[in-house]
């Protein structure tokens, strides 16, 4: 393997680790919500989704990404801002469906990244008809899932040269993507919390040998 290819792979792995650590920060603690059960949760959830998608577009449009082959590394602050907004949105959608009590890290991971990396989250939540079955996972399993998501995101950014096209398209392109991404997260959350949710298994206890 050439030094250039090795350096690229090493940079990508380090980036995926940083992204994974950031994801764990957000899914480890469910944000509080002021949303209570709503008699018309579908309408309220759509309103929450529209508001959050609009906020995401404004936030992304106000941020800039420096050009250059390593410019994508500065995308992490933007990802943090987007995920902070999206986790709050998911919590609010859960609240208006009366499902705040069942919103944990598995559910949050599923809602945030189902559209991004369905293979990574498939073992956490499965769907049978309109019933969602949640598998409680131990922390090492969660870390493994999150690392896969982080690797997927970093590879996508490197492979598509996101750091090169965002400066060209400017705030409009960034805003449109943030709006689209947040709308997809919202739809996953609405589908999830409007369905029937079962907890298949509890987290495996830690055993000292």
mmCIF file of C-alpha atoms in Angstrom:
data_model
loop_
_atom_site.group_PDB
_atom_site.id
_atom_site.type_symbol
_atom_site.label_atom_id
_atom_site.label_comp_id
_atom_site.label_asym_id
_atom_site.label_seq_id
_atom_site.Cartn_x
_atom_site.Cartn_y
_atom_site.Cartn_z
ATOM 1 C CA UNK A 1 0.000 0.000 0.000
ATOM 2 C CA UNK A 2 1.378 3.430 -0.948
ATOM 3 C CA UNK A 3 2.129 6.025 1.705
ATOM 4 C CA UNK A 4 -0.597 8.252 0.261
ATOM 5 C CA UNK A 5 -3.266 5.548 0.456
ATOM 6 C CA UNK A 6 -2.147 4.541 3.957
ATOM 7 C CA UNK A 7 -2.282 8.145 5.157
ATOM 8 C CA UNK A 8 -5.768 8.528 3.662
ATOM 9 C CA UNK A 9 -7.022 5.377 5.398
ATOM 10 C CA UNK A 10 -5.452 6.428 8.706
ATOM 11 C CA UNK A 11 -7.008 9.879 8.444
ATOM 12 C CA UNK A 12 -10.375 8.344 7.621
ATOM 13 C CA UNK A 13 -10.219 5.970 10.598
ATOM 14 C CA UNK A 14 -9.264 8.768 12.988
ATOM 15 C CA UNK A 15 -12.102 10.882 11.623
ATOM 16 C CA UNK A 16 -14.581 8.017 12.067
ATOM 17 C CA UNK A 17 -13.462 7.642 15.693
ATOM 18 C CA UNK A 18 -14.040 11.330 16.340
ATOM 19 C CA UNK A 19 -17.463 11.164 14.716
ATOM 20 C CA UNK A 20 -18.329 8.049 16.753
ATOM 21 C CA UNK A 21 -17.318 9.769 19.993
ATOM 22 C CA UNK A 22 -19.521 12.727 19.104
ATOM 23 C CA UNK A 23 -22.478 10.461 18.355
ATOM 24 C CA UNK A 24 -22.071 8.693 21.708
ATOM 25 C CA UNK A 25 -22.146 12.074 23.462
ATOM 26 C CA UNK A 26 -25.578 12.778 21.994
ATOM 27 C CA UNK A 27 -27.256 9.382 22.268
ATOM 28 C CA UNK A 28 -26.020 8.744 25.804
ATOM 29 C CA UNK A 29 -28.326 11.360 27.291
ATOM 30 C CA UNK A 30 -31.846 11.938 26.030
ATOM 31 C CA UNK A 31 -32.652 15.672 26.004
ATOM 32 C CA UNK A 32 -35.586 16.843 28.073
ATOM 33 C CA UNK A 33 -38.761 17.811 26.255
ATOM 34 C CA UNK A 34 -41.670 20.064 27.111
ATOM 35 C CA UNK A 35 -43.933 18.153 24.721
ATOM 36 C CA UNK A 36 -46.752 16.229 26.372
ATOM 37 C CA UNK A 37 -48.976 13.584 24.823
ATOM 38 C CA UNK A 38 -51.059 15.200 22.116
ATOM 39 C CA UNK A 39 -54.506 14.057 21.040
ATOM 40 C CA UNK A 40 -53.382 14.563 17.438
ATOM 41 C CA UNK A 41 -49.743 13.472 17.604
ATOM 42 C CA UNK A 42 -49.331 13.138 13.835
ATOM 43 C CA UNK A 43 -50.146 16.797 13.190
ATOM 44 C CA UNK A 44 -48.045 17.986 16.115
ATOM 45 C CA UNK A 45 -45.112 15.801 15.067
ATOM 46 C CA UNK A 46 -45.220 17.218 11.539
ATOM 47 C CA UNK A 47 -45.154 20.735 12.966
ATOM 48 C CA UNK A 48 -42.151 19.845 15.131
ATOM 49 C CA UNK A 49 -40.425 18.332 12.086
ATOM 50 C CA UNK A 50 -41.017 21.408 9.916
ATOM 51 C CA UNK A 51 -39.693 23.719 12.601
ATOM 52 C CA UNK A 52 -36.587 21.613 13.212
ATOM 53 C CA UNK A 53 -35.846 21.195 9.494
ATOM 54 C CA UNK A 54 -36.101 24.947 9.030
ATOM 55 C CA UNK A 55 -33.781 25.583 11.967
ATOM 56 C CA UNK A 56 -31.316 23.033 10.582
ATOM 57 C CA UNK A 57 -31.298 24.767 7.212
ATOM 58 C CA UNK A 58 -30.646 28.164 8.790
ATOM 59 C CA UNK A 59 -27.905 26.754 11.030
ATOM 60 C CA UNK A 60 -26.122 24.975 8.186
ATOM 61 C CA UNK A 61 -26.448 27.962 5.878
ATOM 62 C CA UNK A 62 -24.779 30.241 8.419
ATOM 63 C CA UNK A 63 -21.737 27.991 8.729
ATOM 64 C CA UNK A 64 -18.854 27.880 6.290
ATOM 65 C CA UNK A 65 -16.465 25.085 5.405
ATOM 66 C CA UNK A 66 -12.875 25.965 4.390
ATOM 67 C CA UNK A 67 -11.802 24.610 1.001
ATOM 68 C CA UNK A 68 -8.959 22.139 0.590
ATOM 69 C CA UNK A 69 -8.397 18.367 0.843
ATOM 70 C CA UNK A 70 -8.599 18.389 4.650
ATOM 71 C CA UNK A 71 -11.334 20.983 4.929
ATOM 72 C CA UNK A 72 -13.925 18.295 5.672
ATOM 73 C CA UNK A 73 -12.401 17.816 9.131
ATOM 74 C CA UNK A 74 -13.943 21.121 10.155
ATOM 75 C CA UNK A 75 -17.352 19.654 9.376
ATOM 76 C CA UNK A 76 -17.493 18.049 12.836
ATOM 77 C CA UNK A 77 -18.730 21.242 14.572
ATOM 78 C CA UNK A 78 -21.515 21.453 11.983
ATOM 79 C CA UNK A 79 -22.400 17.803 12.572
ATOM 80 C CA UNK A 80 -22.536 18.459 16.323
ATOM 81 C CA UNK A 81 -24.927 21.365 15.801
ATOM 82 C CA UNK A 82 -27.115 19.297 13.492
ATOM 83 C CA UNK A 83 -27.234 16.266 15.790
ATOM 84 C CA UNK A 84 -28.008 18.435 18.811
ATOM 85 C CA UNK A 85 -30.994 19.863 16.977
ATOM 86 C CA UNK A 86 -32.093 16.453 15.685
ATOM 87 C CA UNK A 87 -31.883 14.705 19.070
ATOM 88 C CA UNK A 88 -34.101 17.414 20.541
ATOM 89 C CA UNK A 89 -36.519 16.970 17.666
ATOM 90 C CA UNK A 90 -36.677 13.202 18.222
ATOM 91 C CA UNK A 91 -37.297 13.763 21.943
ATOM 92 C CA UNK A 92 -40.113 16.201 21.149
ATOM 93 C CA UNK A 93 -41.711 13.801 18.656
ATOM 94 C CA UNK A 94 -41.523 11.027 21.249
ATOM 95 C CA UNK A 95 -43.117 13.380 23.775
ATOM 96 C CA UNK A 96 -46.126 14.298 21.658
ATOM 97 C CA UNK A 97 -46.731 10.568 21.077
ATOM 98 C CA UNK A 98 -46.546 9.897 24.827
ATOM 99 C CA UNK A 99 -43.434 7.734 24.366
ATOM 100 C CA UNK A 100 -40.795 9.713 26.265
ATOM 101 C CA UNK A 101 -40.321 6.841 28.714
ATOM 102 C CA UNK A 102 -39.260 4.434 25.963
ATOM 103 C CA UNK A 103 -36.757 6.780 24.306
ATOM 104 C CA UNK A 104 -33.287 5.402 25.012
ATOM 105 C CA UNK A 105 -29.978 5.222 23.196
ATOM 106 C CA UNK A 106 -31.072 2.400 20.868
ATOM 107 C CA UNK A 107 -34.190 4.291 19.819
ATOM 108 C CA UNK A 108 -32.223 7.517 19.360
ATOM 109 C CA UNK A 109 -29.560 5.811 17.248
ATOM 110 C CA UNK A 110 -32.253 4.218 15.116
ATOM 111 C CA UNK A 111 -34.098 7.484 14.514
ATOM 112 C CA UNK A 112 -30.968 9.515 13.790
ATOM 113 C CA UNK A 113 -29.200 7.086 11.475
ATOM 114 C CA UNK A 114 -31.768 4.711 9.981
ATOM 115 C CA UNK A 115 -31.645 6.597 6.688
ATOM 116 C CA UNK A 116 -27.868 7.066 6.824
ATOM 117 C CA UNK A 117 -26.697 3.519 7.589
ATOM 118 C CA UNK A 118 -29.556 1.005 7.898
ATOM 119 C CA UNK A 119 -27.152 -1.936 8.068
ATOM 120 C CA UNK A 120 -25.468 -0.580 11.195
ATOM 121 C CA UNK A 121 -28.699 -0.120 13.173
ATOM 122 C CA UNK A 122 -30.603 -3.157 11.913
ATOM 123 C CA UNK A 123 -29.713 -5.271 14.969
ATOM 124 C CA UNK A 124 -30.939 -2.599 17.382
ATOM 125 C CA UNK A 125 -34.475 -2.202 16.087
ATOM 126 C CA UNK A 126 -36.425 -4.486 13.786
ATOM 127 C CA UNK A 127 -39.889 -3.977 12.321
ATOM 128 C CA UNK A 128 -42.591 -6.627 12.106
ATOM 129 C CA UNK A 129 -45.706 -5.152 10.563
ATOM 130 C CA UNK A 130 -46.389 -1.967 12.517
ATOM 131 C CA UNK A 131 -44.540 -3.302 15.552
ATOM 132 C CA UNK A 132 -40.999 -2.156 16.325
ATOM 133 C CA UNK A 133 -38.938 -4.571 18.415
ATOM 134 C CA UNK A 134 -36.084 -2.931 20.323
ATOM 135 C CA UNK A 135 -33.024 -4.958 21.270
ATOM 136 C CA UNK A 136 -31.291 -3.590 24.351
ATOM 137 C CA UNK A 137 -27.531 -3.708 23.800
ATOM 138 C CA UNK A 138 -24.512 -3.605 26.081
ATOM 139 C CA UNK A 139 -22.173 -0.626 25.768
ATOM 140 C CA UNK A 140 -19.519 -2.480 23.687
ATOM 141 C CA UNK A 141 -22.215 -3.387 21.173
ATOM 142 C CA UNK A 142 -23.407 0.216 21.034
ATOM 143 C CA UNK A 143 -19.829 1.393 20.524
ATOM 144 C CA UNK A 144 -19.426 -1.069 17.655
ATOM 145 C CA UNK A 145 -22.607 0.196 15.980
ATOM 146 C CA UNK A 146 -21.578 3.825 16.423
ATOM 147 C CA UNK A 147 -18.100 3.181 15.021
ATOM 148 C CA UNK A 148 -19.676 1.641 11.900
ATOM 149 C CA UNK A 149 -21.844 4.727 11.503
ATOM 150 C CA UNK A 150 -18.851 7.012 12.010
ATOM 151 C CA UNK A 151 -16.854 5.086 9.414
ATOM 152 C CA UNK A 152 -19.738 5.253 6.950
ATOM 153 C CA UNK A 153 -20.073 9.014 7.389
ATOM 154 C CA UNK A 154 -16.327 9.696 7.117
ATOM 155 C CA UNK A 155 -16.027 7.547 3.987
ATOM 156 C CA UNK A 156 -18.943 9.344 2.393
ATOM 157 C CA UNK A 157 -17.397 12.725 3.113
ATOM 158 C CA UNK A 158 -13.994 11.714 1.767
ATOM 159 C CA UNK A 159 -15.324 9.799 -1.220
ATOM 160 C CA UNK A 160 -17.616 12.570 -2.416
ATOM 161 C CA UNK A 161 -15.161 15.354 -1.710
ATOM 162 C CA UNK A 162 -17.675 17.272 0.382
ATOM 163 C CA UNK A 163 -15.011 19.791 1.341
ATOM 164 C CA UNK A 164 -14.643 20.735 -2.323
ATOM 165 C CA UNK A 165 -18.242 21.161 -3.401
ATOM 166 C CA UNK A 166 -19.717 22.943 -0.384
ATOM 167 C CA UNK A 167 -17.687 26.136 -0.954
ATOM 168 C CA UNK A 168 -18.838 26.117 -4.580
ATOM 169 C CA UNK A 169 -22.523 25.729 -3.879
ATOM 170 C CA UNK A 170 -22.285 27.813 -0.717
ATOM 171 C CA UNK A 171 -24.904 28.218 1.934
ATOM 172 C CA UNK A 172 -27.742 27.141 -0.348
ATOM 173 C CA UNK A 173 -26.394 23.620 -0.820
ATOM 174 C CA UNK A 174 -25.574 23.204 2.875
ATOM 175 C CA UNK A 175 -29.025 24.445 3.889
ATOM 176 C CA UNK A 176 -30.810 22.146 1.465
ATOM 177 C CA UNK A 177 -28.892 19.089 2.684
ATOM 178 C CA UNK A 178 -29.491 19.910 6.368
ATOM 179 C CA UNK A 179 -33.212 20.380 5.696
ATOM 180 C CA UNK A 180 -33.415 17.075 3.817
ATOM 181 C CA UNK A 181 -31.427 15.141 6.416
ATOM 182 C CA UNK A 182 -33.484 16.475 9.326
ATOM 183 C CA UNK A 183 -36.732 15.741 7.488
ATOM 184 C CA UNK A 184 -35.613 12.117 7.003
ATOM 185 C CA UNK A 185 -34.788 11.779 10.710
ATOM 186 C CA UNK A 186 -38.191 13.240 11.581
ATOM 187 C CA UNK A 187 -40.021 10.788 9.335
ATOM 188 C CA UNK A 188 -38.201 7.840 10.903
ATOM 189 C CA UNK A 189 -39.091 9.118 14.379
ATOM 190 C CA UNK A 190 -42.741 9.667 13.444
ATOM 191 C CA UNK A 191 -43.019 6.174 11.964
ATOM 192 C CA UNK A 192 -41.275 4.669 14.988
ATOM 193 C CA UNK A 193 -43.226 6.381 17.763
ATOM 194 C CA UNK A 194 -46.583 6.029 16.024
ATOM 195 C CA UNK A 195 -46.063 2.250 15.875
ATOM 196 C CA UNK A 196 -46.182 -0.354 18.615
ATOM 197 C CA UNK A 197 -42.884 -0.654 20.463
ATOM 198 C CA UNK A 198 -41.656 -3.743 22.274
ATOM 199 C CA UNK A 199 -38.463 -4.159 24.253
ATOM 200 C CA UNK A 200 -37.120 -7.569 23.304
ATOM 201 C CA UNK A 201 -34.309 -7.868 25.825
ATOM 202 C CA UNK A 202 -32.651 -5.967 28.615
ATOM 203 C CA UNK A 203 -29.040 -4.874 28.499
ATOM 204 C CA UNK A 204 -26.715 -7.738 29.307
ATOM 205 C CA UNK A 205 -25.190 -7.387 32.796
ATOM 206 C CA UNK A 206 -21.444 -7.068 33.199
ATOM 207 C CA UNK A 207 -19.843 -10.153 34.724
ATOM 208 C CA UNK A 208 -16.368 -10.168 36.222
ATOM 209 C CA UNK A 209 -14.316 -13.259 35.621
#
